[in-house]
PDB file of N, CA and C in Angstrom:
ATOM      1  N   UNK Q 228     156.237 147.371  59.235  1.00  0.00           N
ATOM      2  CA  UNK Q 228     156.547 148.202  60.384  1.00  0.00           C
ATOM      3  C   UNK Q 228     155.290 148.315  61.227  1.00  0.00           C
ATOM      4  N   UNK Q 229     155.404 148.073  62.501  1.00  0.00           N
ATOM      5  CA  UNK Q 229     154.306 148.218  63.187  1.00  0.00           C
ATOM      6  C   UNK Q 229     154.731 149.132  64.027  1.00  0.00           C
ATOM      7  N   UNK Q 230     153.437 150.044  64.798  1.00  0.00           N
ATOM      8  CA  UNK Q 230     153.812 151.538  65.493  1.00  0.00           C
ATOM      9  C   UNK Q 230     152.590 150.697  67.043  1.00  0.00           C
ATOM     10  N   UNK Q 231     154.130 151.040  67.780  1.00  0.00           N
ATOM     11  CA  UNK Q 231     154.161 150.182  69.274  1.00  0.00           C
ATOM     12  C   UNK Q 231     154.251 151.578  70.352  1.00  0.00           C
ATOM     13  N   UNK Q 232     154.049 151.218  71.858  1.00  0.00           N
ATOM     14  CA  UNK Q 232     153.965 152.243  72.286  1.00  0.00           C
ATOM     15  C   UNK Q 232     154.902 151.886  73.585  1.00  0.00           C
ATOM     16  N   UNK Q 233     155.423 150.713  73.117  1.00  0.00           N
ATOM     17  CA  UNK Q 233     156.106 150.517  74.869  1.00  0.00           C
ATOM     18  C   UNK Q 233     157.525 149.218  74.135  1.00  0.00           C
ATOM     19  N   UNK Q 234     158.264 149.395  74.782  1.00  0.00           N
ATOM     20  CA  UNK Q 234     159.736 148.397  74.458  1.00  0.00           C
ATOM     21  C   UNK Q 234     159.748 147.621  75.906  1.00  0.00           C
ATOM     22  N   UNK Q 235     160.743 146.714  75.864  1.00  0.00           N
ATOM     23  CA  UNK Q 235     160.781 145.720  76.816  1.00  0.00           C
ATOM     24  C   UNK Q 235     161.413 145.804  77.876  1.00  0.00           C
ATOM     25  N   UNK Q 236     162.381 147.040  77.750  1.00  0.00           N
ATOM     26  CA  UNK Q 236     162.520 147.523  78.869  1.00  0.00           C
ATOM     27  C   UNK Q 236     161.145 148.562  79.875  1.00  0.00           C
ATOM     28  N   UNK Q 237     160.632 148.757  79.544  1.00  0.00           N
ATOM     29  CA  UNK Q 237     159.421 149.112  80.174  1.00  0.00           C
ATOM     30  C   UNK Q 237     159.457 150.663  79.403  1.00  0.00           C
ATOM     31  N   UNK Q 238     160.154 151.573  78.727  1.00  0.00           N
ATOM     32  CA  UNK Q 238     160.293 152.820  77.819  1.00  0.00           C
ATOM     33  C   UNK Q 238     159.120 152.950  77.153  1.00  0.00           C
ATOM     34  N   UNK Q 239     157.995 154.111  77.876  1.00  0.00           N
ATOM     35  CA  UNK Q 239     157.272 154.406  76.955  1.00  0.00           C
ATOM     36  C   UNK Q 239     157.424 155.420  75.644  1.00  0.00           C
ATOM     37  N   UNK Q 240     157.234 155.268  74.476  1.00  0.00           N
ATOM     38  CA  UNK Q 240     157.716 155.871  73.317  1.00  0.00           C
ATOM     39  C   UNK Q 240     157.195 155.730  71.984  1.00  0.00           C
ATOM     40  N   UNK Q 241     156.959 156.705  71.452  1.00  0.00           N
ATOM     41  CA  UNK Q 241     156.134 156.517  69.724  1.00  0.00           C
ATOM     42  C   UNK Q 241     157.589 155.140  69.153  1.00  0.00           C
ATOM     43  N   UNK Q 242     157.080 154.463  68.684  1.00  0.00           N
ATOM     44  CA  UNK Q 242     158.218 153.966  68.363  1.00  0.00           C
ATOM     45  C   UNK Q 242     157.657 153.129  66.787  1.00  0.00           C
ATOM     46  N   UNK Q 243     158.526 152.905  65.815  1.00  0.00           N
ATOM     47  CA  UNK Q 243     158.425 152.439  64.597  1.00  0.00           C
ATOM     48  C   UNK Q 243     159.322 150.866  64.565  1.00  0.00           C
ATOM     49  N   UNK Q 244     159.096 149.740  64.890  1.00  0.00           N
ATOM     50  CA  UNK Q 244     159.445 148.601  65.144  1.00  0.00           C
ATOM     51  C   UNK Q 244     159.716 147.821  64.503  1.00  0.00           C
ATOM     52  N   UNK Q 245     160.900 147.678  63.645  1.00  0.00           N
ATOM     53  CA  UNK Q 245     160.583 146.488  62.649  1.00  0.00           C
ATOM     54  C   UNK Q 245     160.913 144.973  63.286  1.00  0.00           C
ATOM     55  N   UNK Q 246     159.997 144.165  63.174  1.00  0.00           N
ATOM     56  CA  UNK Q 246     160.207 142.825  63.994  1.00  0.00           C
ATOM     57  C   UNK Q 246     160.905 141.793  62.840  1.00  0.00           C
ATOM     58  N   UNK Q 247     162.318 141.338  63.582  1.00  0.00           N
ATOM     59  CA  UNK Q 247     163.065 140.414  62.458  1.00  0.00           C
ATOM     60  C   UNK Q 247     163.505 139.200  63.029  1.00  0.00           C
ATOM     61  N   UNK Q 248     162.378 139.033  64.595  1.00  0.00           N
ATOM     62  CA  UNK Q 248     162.491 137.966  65.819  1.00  0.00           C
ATOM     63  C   UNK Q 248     162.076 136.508  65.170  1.00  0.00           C
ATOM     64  N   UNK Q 249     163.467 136.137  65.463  1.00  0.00           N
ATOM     65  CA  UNK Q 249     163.277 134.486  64.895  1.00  0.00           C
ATOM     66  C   UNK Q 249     162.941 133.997  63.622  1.00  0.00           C
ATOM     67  N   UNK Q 250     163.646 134.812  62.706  1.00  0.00           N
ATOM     68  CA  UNK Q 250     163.301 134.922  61.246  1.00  0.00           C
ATOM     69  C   UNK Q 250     164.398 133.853  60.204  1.00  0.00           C
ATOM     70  N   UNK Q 251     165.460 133.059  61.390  1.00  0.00           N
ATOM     71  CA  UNK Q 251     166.308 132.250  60.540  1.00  0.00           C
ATOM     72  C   UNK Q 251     167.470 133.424  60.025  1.00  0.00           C
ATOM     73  N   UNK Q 252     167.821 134.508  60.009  1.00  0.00           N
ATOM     74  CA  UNK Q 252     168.559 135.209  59.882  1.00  0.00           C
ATOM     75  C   UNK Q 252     170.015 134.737  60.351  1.00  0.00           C
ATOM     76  N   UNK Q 253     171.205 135.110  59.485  1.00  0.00           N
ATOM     77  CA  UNK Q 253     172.376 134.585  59.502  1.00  0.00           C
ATOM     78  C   UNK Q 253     173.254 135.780  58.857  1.00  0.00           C
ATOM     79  N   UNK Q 254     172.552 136.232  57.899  1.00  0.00           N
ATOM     80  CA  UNK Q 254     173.634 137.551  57.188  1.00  0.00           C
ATOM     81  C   UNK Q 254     172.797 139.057  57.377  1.00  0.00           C
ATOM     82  N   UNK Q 255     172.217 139.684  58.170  1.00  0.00           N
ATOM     83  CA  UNK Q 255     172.019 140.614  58.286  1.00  0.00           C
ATOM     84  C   UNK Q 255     172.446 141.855  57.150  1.00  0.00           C
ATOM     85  N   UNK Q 256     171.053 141.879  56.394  1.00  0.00           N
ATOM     86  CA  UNK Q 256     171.223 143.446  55.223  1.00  0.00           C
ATOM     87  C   UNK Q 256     170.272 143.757  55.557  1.00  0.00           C
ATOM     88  N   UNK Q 257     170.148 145.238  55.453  1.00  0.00           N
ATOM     89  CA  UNK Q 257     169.040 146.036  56.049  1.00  0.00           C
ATOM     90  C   UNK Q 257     168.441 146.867  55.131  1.00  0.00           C
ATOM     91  N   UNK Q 258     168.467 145.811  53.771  1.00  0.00           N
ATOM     92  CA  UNK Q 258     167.519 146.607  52.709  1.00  0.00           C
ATOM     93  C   UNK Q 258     166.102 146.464  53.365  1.00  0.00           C
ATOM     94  N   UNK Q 259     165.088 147.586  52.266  1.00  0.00           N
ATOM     95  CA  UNK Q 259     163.935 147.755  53.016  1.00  0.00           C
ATOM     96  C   UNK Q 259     163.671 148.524  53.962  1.00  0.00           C
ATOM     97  N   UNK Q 260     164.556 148.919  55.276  1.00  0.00           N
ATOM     98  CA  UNK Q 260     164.583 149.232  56.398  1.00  0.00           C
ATOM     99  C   UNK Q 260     164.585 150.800  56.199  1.00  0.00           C
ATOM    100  N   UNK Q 261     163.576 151.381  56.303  1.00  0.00           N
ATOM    101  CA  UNK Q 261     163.174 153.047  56.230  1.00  0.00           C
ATOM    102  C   UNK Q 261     164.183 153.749  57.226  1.00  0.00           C
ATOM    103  N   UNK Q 262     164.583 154.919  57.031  1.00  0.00           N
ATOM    104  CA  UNK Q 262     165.668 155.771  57.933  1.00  0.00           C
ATOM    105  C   UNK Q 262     164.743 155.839  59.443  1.00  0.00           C
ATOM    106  N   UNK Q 263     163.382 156.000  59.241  1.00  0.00           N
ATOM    107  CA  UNK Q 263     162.563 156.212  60.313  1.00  0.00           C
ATOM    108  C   UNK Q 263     162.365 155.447  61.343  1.00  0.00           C
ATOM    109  N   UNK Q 264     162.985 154.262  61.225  1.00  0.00           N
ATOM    110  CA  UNK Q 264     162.798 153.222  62.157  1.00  0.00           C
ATOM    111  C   UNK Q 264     163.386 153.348  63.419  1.00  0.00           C
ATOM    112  N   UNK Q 265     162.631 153.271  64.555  1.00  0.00           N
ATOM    113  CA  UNK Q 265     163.309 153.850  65.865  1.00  0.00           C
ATOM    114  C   UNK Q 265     163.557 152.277  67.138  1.00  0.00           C
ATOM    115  N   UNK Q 266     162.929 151.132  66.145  1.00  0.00           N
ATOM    116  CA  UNK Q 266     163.361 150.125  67.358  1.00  0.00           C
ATOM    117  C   UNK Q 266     163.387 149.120  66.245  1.00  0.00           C
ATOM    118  N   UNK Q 267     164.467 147.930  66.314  1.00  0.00           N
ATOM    119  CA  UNK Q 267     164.965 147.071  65.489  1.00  0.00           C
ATOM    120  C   UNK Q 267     165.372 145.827  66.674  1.00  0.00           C
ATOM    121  N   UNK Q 268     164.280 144.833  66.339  1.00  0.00           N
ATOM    122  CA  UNK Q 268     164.408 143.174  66.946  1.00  0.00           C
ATOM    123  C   UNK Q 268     165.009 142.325  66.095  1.00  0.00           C
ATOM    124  N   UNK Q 269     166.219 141.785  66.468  1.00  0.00           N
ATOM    125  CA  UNK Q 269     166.665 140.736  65.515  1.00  0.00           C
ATOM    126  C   UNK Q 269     166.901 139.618  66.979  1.00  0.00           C
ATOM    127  N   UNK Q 270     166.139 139.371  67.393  1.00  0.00           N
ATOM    128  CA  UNK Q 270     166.014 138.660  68.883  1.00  0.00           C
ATOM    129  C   UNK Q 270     166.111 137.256  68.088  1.00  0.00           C
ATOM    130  N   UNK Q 271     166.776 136.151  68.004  1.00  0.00           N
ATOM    131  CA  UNK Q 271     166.362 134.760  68.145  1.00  0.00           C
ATOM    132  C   UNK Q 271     166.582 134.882  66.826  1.00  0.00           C
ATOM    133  N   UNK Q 272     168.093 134.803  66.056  1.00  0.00           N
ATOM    134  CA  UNK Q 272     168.448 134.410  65.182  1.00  0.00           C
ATOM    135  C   UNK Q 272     170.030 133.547  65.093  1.00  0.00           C
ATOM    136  N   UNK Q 273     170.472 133.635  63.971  1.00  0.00           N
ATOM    137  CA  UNK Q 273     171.470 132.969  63.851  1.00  0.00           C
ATOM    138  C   UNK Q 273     172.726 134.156  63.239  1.00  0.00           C
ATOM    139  N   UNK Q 274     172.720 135.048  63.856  1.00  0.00           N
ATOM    140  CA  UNK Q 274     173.701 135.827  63.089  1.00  0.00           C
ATOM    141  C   UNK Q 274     174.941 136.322  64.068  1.00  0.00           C
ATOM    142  N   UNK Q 275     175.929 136.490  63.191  1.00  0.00           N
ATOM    143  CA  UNK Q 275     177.444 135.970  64.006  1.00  0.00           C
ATOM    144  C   UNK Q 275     178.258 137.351  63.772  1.00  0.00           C
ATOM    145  N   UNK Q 276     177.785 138.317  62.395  1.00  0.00           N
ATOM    146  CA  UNK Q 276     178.492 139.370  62.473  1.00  0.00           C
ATOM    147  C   UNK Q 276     177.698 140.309  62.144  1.00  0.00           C
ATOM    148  N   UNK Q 277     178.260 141.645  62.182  1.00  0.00           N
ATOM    149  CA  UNK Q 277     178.124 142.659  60.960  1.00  0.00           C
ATOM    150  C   UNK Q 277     178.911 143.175  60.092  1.00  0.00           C
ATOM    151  N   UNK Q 278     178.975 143.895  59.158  1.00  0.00           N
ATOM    152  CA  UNK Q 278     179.533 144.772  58.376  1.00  0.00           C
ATOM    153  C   UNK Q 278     179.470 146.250  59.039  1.00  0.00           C
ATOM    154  N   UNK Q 279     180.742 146.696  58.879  1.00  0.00           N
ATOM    155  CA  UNK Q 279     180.465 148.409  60.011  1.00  0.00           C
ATOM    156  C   UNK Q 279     179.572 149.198  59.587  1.00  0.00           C
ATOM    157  N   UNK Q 280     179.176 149.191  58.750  1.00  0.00           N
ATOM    158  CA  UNK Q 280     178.187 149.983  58.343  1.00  0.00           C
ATOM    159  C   UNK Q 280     176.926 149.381  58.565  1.00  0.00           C
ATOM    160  N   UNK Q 281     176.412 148.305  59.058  1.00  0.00           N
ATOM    161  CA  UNK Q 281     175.130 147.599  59.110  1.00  0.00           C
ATOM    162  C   UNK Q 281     173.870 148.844  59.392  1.00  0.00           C
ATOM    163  N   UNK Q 282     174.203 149.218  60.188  1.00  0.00           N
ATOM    164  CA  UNK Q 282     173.240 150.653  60.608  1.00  0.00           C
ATOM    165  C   UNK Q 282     173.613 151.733  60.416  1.00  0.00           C
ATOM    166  N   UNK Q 283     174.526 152.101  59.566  1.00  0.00           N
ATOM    167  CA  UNK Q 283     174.855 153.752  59.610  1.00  0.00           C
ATOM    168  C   UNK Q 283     173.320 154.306  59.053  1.00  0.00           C
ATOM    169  N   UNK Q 284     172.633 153.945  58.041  1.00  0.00           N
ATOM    170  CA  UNK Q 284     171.258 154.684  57.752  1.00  0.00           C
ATOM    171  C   UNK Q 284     169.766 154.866  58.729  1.00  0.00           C
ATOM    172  N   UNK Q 285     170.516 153.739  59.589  1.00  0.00           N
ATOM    173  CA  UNK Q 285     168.830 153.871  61.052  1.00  0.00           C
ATOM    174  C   UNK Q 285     169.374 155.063  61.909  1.00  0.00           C
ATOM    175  N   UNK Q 286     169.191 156.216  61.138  1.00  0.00           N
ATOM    176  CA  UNK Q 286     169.683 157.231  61.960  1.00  0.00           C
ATOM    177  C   UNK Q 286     168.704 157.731  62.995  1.00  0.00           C
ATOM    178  N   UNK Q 287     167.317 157.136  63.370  1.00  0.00           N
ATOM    179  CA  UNK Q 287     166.627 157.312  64.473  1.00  0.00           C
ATOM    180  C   UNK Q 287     166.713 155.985  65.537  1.00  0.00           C
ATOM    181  N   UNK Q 288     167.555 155.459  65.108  1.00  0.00           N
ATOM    182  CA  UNK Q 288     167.446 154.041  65.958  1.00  0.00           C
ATOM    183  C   UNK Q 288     167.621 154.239  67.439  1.00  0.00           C
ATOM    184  N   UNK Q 289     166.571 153.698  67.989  1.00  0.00           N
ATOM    185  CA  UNK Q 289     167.177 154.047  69.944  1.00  0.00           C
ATOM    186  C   UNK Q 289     167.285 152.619  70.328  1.00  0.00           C
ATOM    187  N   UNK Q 290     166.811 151.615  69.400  1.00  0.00           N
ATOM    188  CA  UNK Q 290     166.643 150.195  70.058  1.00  0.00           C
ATOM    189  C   UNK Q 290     166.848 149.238  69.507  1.00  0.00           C
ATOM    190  N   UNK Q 291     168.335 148.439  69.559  1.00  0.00           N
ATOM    191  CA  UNK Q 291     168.357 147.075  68.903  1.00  0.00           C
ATOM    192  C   UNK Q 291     168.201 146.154  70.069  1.00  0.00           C
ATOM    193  N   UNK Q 292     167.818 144.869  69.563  1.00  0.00           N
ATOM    194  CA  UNK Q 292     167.658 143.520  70.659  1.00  0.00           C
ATOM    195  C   UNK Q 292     168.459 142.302  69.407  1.00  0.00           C
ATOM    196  N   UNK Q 293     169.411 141.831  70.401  1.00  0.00           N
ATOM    197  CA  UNK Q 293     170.595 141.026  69.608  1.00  0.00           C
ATOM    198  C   UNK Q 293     169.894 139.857  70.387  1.00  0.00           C
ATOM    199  N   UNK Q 294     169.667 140.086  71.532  1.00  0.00           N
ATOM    200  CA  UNK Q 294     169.231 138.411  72.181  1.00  0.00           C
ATOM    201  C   UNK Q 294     169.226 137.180  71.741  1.00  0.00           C
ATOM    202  N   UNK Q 295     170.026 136.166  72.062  1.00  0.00           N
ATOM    203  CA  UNK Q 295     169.501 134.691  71.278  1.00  0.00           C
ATOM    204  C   UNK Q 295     170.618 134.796  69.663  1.00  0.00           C
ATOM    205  N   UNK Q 296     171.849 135.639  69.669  1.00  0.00           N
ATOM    206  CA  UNK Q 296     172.656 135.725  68.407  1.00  0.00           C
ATOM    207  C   UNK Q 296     173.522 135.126  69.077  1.00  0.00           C
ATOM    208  N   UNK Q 297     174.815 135.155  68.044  1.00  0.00           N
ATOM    209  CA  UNK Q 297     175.868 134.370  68.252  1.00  0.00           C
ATOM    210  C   UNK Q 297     176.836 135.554  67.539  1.00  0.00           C
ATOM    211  N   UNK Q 298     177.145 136.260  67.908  1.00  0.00           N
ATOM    212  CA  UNK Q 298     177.392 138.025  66.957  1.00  0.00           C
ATOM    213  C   UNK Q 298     178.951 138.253  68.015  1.00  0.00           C
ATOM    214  N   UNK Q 299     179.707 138.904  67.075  1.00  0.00           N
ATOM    215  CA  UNK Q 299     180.910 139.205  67.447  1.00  0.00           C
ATOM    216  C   UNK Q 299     180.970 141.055  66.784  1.00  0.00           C
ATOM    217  N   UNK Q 300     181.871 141.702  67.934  1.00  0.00           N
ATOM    218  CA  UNK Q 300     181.839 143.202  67.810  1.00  0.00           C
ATOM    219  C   UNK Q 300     183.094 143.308  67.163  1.00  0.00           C
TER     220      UNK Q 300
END
């Protein structure tokens, strides 16, 4: 987790970041992933779904980036 001070929309914000950009990702589990986490990059992977629950525990989450997926809602 790295502690960032700005997102890409230009939002300045304490923010807790876990970077999962271009990691070959295809099945998205979010073991590991602390409740505290307030911005989540899965930018530039290969992943096509979720499970409904994928995030019910990032209960501070203000920021996902899907960019570059192939993901169905």
């Amino acid at each position: 987790i790295v502690k960032i001070s700005r997102w890409r929309n230009g939002d300045v914000l304490p923010l807790r970041l876990v970077d999962c950009r271009a990691k070959k990702i295809n099945d998205f589990i979010p073991y590991g992933i602390t409740s505290d986490v307030t911005a989540l990059d899965l930018s530039k992977n290969m992943i096509t779904s979720f499970k409904d629950n994928a995030f019910v525990h990032l209960r501070n989450l203000k920021y996902l980036n899907l960019d570059g997926n192939i993901y169905t809602i």
